Structure formats: C-alpha cells, structure tokens
JSON list of C-alpha atoms in Angstrom, two decimals:
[
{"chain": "A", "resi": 959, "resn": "UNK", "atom": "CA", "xyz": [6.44, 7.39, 21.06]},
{"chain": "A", "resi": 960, "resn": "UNK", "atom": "CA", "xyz": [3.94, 7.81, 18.61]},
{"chain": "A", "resi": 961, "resn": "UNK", "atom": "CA", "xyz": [2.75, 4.41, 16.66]},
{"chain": "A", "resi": 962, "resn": "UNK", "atom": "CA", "xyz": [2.96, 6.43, 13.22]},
{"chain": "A", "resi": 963, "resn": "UNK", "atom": "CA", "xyz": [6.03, 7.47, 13.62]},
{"chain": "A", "resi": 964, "resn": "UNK", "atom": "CA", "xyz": [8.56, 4.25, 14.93]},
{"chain": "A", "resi": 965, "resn": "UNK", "atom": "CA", "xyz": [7.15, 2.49, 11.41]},
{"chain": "A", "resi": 966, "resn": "UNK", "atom": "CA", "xyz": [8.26, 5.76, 9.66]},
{"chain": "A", "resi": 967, "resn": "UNK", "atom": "CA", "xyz": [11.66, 5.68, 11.31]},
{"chain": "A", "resi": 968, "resn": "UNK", "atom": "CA", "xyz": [11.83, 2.00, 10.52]},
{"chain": "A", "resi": 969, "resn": "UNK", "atom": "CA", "xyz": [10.73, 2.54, 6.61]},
{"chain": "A", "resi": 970, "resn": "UNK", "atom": "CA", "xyz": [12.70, 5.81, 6.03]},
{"chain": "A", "resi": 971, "resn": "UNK", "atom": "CA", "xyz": [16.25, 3.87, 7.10]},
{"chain": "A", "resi": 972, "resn": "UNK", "atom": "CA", "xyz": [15.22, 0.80, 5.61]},
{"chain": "A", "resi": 973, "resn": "UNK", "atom": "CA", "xyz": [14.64, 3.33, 2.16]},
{"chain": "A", "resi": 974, "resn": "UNK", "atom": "CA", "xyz": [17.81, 4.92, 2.60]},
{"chain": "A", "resi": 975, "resn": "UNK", "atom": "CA", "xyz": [20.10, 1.52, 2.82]},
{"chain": "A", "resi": 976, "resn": "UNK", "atom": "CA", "xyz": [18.22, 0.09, 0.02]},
{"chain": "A", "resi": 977, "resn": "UNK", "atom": "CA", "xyz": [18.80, 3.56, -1.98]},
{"chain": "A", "resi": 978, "resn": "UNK", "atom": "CA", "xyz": [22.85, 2.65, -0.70]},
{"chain": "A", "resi": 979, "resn": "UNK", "atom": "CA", "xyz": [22.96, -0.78, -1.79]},
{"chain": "A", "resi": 980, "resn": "UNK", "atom": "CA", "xyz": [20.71, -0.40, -5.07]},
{"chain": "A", "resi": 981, "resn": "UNK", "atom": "CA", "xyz": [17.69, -2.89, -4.06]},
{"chain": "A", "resi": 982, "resn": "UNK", "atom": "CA", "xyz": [15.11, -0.24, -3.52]},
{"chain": "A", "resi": 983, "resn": "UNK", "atom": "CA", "xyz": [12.77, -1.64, -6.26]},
{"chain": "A", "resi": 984, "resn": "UNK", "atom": "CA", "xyz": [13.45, -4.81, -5.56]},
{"chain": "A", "resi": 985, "resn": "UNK", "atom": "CA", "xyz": [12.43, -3.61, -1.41]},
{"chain": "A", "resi": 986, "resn": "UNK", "atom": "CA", "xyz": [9.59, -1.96, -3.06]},
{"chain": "A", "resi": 987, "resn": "UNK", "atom": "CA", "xyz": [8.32, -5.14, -4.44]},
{"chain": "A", "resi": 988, "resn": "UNK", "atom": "CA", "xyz": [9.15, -7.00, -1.21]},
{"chain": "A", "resi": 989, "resn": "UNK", "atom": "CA", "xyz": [6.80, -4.36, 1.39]},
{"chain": "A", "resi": 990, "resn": "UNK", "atom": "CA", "xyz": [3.71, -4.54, -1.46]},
{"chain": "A", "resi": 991, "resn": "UNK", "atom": "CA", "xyz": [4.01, -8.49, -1.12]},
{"chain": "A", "resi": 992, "resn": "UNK", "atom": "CA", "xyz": [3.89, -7.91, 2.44]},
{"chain": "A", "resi": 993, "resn": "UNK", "atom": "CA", "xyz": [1.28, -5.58, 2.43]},
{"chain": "A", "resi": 994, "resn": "UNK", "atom": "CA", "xyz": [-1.10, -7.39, 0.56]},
{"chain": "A", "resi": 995, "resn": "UNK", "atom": "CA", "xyz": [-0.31, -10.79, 2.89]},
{"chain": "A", "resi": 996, "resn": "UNK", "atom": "CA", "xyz": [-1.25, -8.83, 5.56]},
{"chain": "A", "resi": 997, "resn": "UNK", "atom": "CA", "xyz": [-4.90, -7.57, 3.91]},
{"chain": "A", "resi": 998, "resn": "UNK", "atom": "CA", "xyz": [-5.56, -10.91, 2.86]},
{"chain": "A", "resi": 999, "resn": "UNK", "atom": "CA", "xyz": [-4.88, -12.90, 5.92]},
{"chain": "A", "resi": 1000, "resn": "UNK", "atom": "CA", "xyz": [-5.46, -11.48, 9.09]},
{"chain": "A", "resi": 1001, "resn": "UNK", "atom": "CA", "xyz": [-4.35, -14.27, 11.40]},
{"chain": "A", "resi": 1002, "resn": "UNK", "atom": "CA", "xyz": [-0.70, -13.19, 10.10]},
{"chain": "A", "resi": 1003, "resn": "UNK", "atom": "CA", "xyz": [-1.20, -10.44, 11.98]},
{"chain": "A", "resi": 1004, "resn": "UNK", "atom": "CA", "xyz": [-2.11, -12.29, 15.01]},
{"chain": "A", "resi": 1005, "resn": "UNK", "atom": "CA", "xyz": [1.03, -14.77, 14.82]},
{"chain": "A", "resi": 1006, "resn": "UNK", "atom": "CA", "xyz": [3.38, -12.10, 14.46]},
{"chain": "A", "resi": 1007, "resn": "UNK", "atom": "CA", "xyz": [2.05, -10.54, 17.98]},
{"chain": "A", "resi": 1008, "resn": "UNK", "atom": "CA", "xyz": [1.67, -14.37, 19.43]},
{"chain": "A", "resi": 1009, "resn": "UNK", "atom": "CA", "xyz": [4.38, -14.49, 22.30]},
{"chain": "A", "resi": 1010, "resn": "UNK", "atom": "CA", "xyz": [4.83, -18.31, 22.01]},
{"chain": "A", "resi": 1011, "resn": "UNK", "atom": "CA", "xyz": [5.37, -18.25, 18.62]},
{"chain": "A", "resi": 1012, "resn": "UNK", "atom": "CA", "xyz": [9.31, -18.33, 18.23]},
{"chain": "A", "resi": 1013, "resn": "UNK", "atom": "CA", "xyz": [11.19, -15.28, 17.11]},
{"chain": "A", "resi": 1014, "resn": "UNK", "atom": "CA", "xyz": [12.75, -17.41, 14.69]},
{"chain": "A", "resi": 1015, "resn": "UNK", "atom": "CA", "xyz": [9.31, -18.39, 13.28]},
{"chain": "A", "resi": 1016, "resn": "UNK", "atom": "CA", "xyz": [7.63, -15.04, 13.20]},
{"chain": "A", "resi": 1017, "resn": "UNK", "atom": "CA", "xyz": [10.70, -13.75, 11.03]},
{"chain": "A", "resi": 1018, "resn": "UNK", "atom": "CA", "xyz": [10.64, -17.22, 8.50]},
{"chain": "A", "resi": 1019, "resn": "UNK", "atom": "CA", "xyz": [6.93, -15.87, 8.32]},
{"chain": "A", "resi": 1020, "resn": "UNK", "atom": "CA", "xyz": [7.42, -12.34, 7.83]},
{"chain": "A", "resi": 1021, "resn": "UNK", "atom": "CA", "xyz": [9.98, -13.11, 5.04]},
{"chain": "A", "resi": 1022, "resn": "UNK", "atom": "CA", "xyz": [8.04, -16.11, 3.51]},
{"chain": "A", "resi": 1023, "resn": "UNK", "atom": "CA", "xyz": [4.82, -13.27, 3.10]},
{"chain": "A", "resi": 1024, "resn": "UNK", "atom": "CA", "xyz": [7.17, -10.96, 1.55]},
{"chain": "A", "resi": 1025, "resn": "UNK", "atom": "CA", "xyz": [8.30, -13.33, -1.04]},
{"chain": "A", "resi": 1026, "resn": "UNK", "atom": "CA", "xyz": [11.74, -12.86, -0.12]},
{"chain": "A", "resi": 1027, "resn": "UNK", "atom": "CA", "xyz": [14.14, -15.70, -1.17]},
{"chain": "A", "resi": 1028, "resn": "UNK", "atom": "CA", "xyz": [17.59, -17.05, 0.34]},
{"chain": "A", "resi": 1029, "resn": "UNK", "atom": "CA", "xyz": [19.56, -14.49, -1.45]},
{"chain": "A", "resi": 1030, "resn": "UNK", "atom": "CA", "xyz": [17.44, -11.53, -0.29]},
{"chain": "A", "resi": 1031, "resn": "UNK", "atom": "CA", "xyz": [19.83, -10.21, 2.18]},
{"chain": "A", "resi": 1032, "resn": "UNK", "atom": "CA", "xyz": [18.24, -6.64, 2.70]},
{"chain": "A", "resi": 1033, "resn": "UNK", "atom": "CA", "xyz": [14.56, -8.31, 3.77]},
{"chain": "A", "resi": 1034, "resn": "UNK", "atom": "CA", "xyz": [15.66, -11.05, 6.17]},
{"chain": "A", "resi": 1035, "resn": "UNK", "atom": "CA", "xyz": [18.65, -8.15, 7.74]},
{"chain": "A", "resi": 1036, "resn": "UNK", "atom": "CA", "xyz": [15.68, -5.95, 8.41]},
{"chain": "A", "resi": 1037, "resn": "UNK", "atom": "CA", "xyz": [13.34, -8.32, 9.99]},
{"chain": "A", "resi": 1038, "resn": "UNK", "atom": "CA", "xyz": [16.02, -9.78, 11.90]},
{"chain": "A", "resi": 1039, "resn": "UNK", "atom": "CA", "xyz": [16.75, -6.30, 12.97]},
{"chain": "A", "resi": 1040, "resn": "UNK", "atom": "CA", "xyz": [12.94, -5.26, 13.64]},
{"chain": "A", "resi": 1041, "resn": "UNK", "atom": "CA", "xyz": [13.16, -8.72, 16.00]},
{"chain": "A", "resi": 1042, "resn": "UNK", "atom": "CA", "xyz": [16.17, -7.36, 17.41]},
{"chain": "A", "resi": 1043, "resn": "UNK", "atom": "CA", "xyz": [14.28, -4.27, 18.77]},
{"chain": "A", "resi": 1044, "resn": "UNK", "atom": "CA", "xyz": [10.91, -6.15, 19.18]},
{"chain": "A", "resi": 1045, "resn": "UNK", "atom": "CA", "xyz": [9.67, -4.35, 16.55]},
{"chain": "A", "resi": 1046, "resn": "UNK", "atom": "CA", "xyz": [7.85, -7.19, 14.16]},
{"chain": "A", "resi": 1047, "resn": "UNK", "atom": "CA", "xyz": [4.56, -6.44, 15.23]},
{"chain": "A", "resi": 1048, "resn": "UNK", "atom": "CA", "xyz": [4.94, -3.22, 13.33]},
{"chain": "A", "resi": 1049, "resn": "UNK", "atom": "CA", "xyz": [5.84, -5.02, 10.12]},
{"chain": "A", "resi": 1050, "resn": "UNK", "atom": "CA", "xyz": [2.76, -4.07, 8.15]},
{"chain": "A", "resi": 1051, "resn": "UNK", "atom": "CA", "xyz": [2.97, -0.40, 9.13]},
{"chain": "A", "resi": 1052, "resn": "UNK", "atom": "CA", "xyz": [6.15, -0.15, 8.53]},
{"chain": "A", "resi": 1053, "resn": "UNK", "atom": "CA", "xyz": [5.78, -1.57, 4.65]},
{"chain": "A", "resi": 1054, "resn": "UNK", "atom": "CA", "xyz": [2.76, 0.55, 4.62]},
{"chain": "A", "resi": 1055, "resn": "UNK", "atom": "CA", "xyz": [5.35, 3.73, 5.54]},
{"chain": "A", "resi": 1056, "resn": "UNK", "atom": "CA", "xyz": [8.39, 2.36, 3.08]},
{"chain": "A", "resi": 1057, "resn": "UNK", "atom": "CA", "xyz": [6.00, 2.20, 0.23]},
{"chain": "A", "resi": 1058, "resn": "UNK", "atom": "CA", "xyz": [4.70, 5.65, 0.69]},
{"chain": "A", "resi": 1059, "resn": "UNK", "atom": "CA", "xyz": [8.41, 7.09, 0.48]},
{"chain": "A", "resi": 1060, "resn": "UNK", "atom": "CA", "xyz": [9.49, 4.99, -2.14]},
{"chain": "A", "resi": 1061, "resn": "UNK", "atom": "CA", "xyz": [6.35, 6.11, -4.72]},
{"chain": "A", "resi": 1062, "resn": "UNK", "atom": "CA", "xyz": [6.78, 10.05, -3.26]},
{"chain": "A", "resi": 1063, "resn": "UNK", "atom": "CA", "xyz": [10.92, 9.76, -4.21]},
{"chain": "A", "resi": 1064, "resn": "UNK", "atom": "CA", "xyz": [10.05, 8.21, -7.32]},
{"chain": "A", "resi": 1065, "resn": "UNK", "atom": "CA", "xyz": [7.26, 10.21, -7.99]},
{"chain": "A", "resi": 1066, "resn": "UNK", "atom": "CA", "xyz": [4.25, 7.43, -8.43]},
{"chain": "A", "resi": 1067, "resn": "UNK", "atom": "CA", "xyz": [1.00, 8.29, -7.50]},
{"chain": "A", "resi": 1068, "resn": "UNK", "atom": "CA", "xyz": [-1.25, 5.60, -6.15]},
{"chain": "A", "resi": 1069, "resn": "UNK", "atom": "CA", "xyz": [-4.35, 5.52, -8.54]},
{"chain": "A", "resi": 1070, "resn": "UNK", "atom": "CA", "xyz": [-7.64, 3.22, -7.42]},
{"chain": "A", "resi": 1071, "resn": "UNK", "atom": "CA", "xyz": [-10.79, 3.54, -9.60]},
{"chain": "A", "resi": 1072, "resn": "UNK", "atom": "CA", "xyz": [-13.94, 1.66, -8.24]},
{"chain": "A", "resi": 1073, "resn": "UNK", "atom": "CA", "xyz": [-16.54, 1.47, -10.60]},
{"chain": "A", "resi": 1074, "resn": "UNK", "atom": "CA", "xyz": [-20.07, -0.41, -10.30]},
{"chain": "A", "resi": 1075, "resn": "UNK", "atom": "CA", "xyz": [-19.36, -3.08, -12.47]},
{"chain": "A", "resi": 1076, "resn": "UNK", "atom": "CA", "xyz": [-16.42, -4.19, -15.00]},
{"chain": "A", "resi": 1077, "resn": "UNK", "atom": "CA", "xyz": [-15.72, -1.46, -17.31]},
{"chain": "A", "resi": 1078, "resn": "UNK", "atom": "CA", "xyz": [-15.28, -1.96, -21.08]},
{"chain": "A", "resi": 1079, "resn": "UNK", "atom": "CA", "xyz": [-11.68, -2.54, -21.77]},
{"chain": "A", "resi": 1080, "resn": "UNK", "atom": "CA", "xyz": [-11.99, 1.39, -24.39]},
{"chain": "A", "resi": 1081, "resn": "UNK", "atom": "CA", "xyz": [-13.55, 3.38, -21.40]},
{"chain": "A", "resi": 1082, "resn": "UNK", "atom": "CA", "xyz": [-10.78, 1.92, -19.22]},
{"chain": "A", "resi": 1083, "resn": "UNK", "atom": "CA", "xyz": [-8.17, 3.04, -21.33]},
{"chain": "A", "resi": 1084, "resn": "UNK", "atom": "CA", "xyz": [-9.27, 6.81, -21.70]},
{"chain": "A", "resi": 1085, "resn": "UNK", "atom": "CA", "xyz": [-10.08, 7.09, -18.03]},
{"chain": "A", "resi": 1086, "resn": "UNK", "atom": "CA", "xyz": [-6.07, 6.13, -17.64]},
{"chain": "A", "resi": 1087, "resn": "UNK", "atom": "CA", "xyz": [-5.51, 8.53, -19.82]},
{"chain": "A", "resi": 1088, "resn": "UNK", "atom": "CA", "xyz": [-7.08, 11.09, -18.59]},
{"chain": "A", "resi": 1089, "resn": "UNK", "atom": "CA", "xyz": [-5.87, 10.14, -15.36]},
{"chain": "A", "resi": 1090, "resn": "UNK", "atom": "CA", "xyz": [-2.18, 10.54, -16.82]},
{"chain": "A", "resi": 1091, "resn": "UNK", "atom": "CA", "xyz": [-2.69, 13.91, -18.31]},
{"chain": "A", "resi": 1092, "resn": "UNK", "atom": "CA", "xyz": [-3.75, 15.32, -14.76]},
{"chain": "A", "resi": 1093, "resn": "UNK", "atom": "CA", "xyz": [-0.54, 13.70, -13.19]},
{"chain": "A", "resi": 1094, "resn": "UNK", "atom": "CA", "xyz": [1.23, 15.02, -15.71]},
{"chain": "A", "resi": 1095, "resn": "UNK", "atom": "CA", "xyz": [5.11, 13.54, -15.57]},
{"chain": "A", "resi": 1096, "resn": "UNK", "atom": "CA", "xyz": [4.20, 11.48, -12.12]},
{"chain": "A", "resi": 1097, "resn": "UNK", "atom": "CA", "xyz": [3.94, 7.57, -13.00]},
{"chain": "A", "resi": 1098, "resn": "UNK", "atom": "CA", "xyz": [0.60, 6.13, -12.34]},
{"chain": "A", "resi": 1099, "resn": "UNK", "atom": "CA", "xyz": [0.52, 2.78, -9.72]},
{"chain": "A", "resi": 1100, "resn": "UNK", "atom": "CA", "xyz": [-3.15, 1.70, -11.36]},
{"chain": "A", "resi": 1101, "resn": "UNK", "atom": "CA", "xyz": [-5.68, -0.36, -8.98]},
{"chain": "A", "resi": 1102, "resn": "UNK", "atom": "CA", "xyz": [-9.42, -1.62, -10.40]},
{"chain": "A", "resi": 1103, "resn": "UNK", "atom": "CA", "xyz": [-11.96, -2.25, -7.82]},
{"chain": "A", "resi": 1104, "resn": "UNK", "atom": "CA", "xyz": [-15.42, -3.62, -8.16]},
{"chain": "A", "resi": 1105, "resn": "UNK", "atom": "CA", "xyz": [-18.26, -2.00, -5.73]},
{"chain": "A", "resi": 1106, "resn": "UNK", "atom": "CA", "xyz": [-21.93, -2.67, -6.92]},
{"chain": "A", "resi": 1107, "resn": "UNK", "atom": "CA", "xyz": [-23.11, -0.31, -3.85]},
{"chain": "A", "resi": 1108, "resn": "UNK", "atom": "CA", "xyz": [-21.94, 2.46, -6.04]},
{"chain": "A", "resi": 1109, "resn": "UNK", "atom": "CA", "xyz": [-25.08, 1.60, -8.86]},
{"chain": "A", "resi": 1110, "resn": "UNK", "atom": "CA", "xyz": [-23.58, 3.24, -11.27]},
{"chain": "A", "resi": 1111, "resn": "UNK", "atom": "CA", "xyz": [-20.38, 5.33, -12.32]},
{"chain": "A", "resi": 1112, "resn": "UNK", "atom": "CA", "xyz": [-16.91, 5.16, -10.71]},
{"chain": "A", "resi": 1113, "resn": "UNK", "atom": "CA", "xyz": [-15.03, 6.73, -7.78]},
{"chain": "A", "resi": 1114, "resn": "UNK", "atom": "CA", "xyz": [-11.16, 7.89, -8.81]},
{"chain": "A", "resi": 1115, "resn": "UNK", "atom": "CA", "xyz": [-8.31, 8.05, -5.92]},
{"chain": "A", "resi": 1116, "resn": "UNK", "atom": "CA", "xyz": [-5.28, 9.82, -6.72]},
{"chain": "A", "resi": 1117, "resn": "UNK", "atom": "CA", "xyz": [-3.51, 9.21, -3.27]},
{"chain": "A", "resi": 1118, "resn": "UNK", "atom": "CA", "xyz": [-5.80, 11.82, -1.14]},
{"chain": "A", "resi": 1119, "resn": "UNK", "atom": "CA", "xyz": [-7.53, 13.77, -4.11]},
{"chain": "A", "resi": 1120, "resn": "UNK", "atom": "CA", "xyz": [-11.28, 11.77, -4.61]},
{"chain": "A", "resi": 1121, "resn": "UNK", "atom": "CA", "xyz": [-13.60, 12.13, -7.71]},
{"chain": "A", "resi": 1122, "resn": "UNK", "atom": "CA", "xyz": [-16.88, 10.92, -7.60]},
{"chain": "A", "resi": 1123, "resn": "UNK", "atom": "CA", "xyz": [-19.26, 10.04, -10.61]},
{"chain": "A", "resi": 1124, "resn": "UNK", "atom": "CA", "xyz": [-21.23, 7.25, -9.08]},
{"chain": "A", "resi": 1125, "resn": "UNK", "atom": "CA", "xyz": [-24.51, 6.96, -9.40]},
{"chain": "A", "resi": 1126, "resn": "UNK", "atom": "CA", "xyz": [-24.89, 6.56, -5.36]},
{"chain": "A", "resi": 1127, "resn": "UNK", "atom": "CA", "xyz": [-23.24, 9.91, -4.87]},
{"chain": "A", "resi": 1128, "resn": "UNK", "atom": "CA", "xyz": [-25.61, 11.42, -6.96]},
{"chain": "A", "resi": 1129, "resn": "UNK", "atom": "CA", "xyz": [-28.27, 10.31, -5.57]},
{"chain": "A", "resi": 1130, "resn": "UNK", "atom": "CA", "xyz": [-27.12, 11.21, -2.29]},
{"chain": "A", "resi": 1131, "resn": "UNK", "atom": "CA", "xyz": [-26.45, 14.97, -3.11]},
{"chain": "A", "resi": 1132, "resn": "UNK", "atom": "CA", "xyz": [-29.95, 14.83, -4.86]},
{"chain": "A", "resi": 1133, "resn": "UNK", "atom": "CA", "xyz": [-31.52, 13.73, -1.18]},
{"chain": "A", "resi": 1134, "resn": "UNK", "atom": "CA", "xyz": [-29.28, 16.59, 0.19]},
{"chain": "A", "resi": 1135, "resn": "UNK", "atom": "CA", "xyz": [-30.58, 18.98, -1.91]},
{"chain": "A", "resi": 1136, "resn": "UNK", "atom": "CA", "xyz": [-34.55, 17.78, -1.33]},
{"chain": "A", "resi": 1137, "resn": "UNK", "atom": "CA", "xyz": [-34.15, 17.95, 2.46]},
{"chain": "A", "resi": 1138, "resn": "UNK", "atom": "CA", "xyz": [-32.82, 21.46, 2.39]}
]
C-alpha cells in the first residue's frame, strides 16, 4: 500500500470519531502538538521506529508529545490502536494527514509569510489583511518566519498558492532576464 495513503486512512477515521464524539478541536490541537514535537526533535522519530523500545513506551511517548493528559481518551485509544496494527511509526504522517482534513472541513487555510527580517507590527497587520480579503470567508491559520537569505521582502503561502516579493527573487528573475 501506498505510504500516503495508510496515514490518510488512519487521519480520516480518527476525524470522523472525533467529529462523533465532539473532540475534533480538541484532536486538532493534539496532532499540531505532535507535529511540531516531531520537527523539533528528530530522535522522536527514531524511538518510535526503535524495536527495543517497549510498545508501552513508544505510546507514553507519542501521547506525552501530543500533550495529551489522563483524561484524553480519544489520543491514547488511537495510539493504542495505531500500536495495535504496528502502525506508530506513521504517527507524524498521520497528524500531518488529520490536520489537513480538519482545516479543509473547517475551512482554514494554512498561511506562512517569511520575510527578511521582523516586520513592523502596522505592515504586519495590513499584510493579514490583505491576506483575509483574498480568502475571503476561509479562517486564516497565521505562521511568521524569519529568512535573511531572502535580503529583502517576504514570501506568502496560502497552502499551495506562493507569492513572492523578496528581494532574492528579484534578483534572480533580473539574472534570468540578463542571460537570455
């Protein structure tokens, strides 16, 4: 089976019993603790595929990254069940998959604007702005990154769409444009 598509599986059920038992948000929450555990630490990564590192373990782990707590029935079910079906290796693509269905059902789009260097906190605000007036009714998931290899400028993500007004992309296209 394809590797995209068992986490998809995984994060589309997962989505629909958390739609069932109303903990969706709360699931949400959960997978982008999860996510960004995994980005920041890659030894998790290599733990939860260590074979002498107890099943038990790997799921206290999985949770523990999460941010789940005793009472969070719906995260410690599910990793016991990805356990079940040797399936925790998969963990981060499957939070990956559950948060891309969550933000398309509840229409968010996943905004990331990398600009040069820290922008002031009134050109911030009318960039989300404008940002909001092109998603129209869609609710905006807003990211700042830092990149000083851009020189200048910024670089907007809207999920897959990509503006760029850096000063490095300019200068690029101007070298394009020289060489032809």
């Amino acid at each position: 089976m394809n590797q995209g598509l068992i986490p998809s599986r995984y994060a589309k059920a997962l989505f629909e019993y958390a739609s069932e038992h109303d903990c969706d948000k709360l699931v949400f929450e959960r997978m982008q603790a999860l996510s960004e555990a995994f980005a920041s630490e890659p030894s998790l990564v290599k733990a939860v595929r260590n074979p002498y590192v107890s099943r038990r373990d790997k799921i206290q782990l999985l949770t523990t990254a999460s941010g789940s707590t005793e009472g969070d029935s719906a995260m410690t079910r599910f990793m016991e069940l990805l356990a079940d079906n040797n399936r925790l290796d998969m963990a981060r693509d499957i939070a990956l998959a559950y948060l891309k269905i969550y933000r398309r059902e509840h229409n968010i789009c996943l905004v990331t604007v990398t600009s040069a260097a820290p922008m002031a906190e009134a050109e911030e605000k009318r960039l989300k702005q404008l940002i909001q007036r092109h998603l129209g009714s869609a609710a905006m998931e807003y990211n700042h990154l830092i990149n000083p290899d851009l020189i200048g400028g910024f670089q907007v993500f809207i999920d897959n769409e990509k503006l760029d007004a850096s000063v490095a992309n300019e200068l690029k296209q101007l070298r394009l444009k020289l060489l032809n």
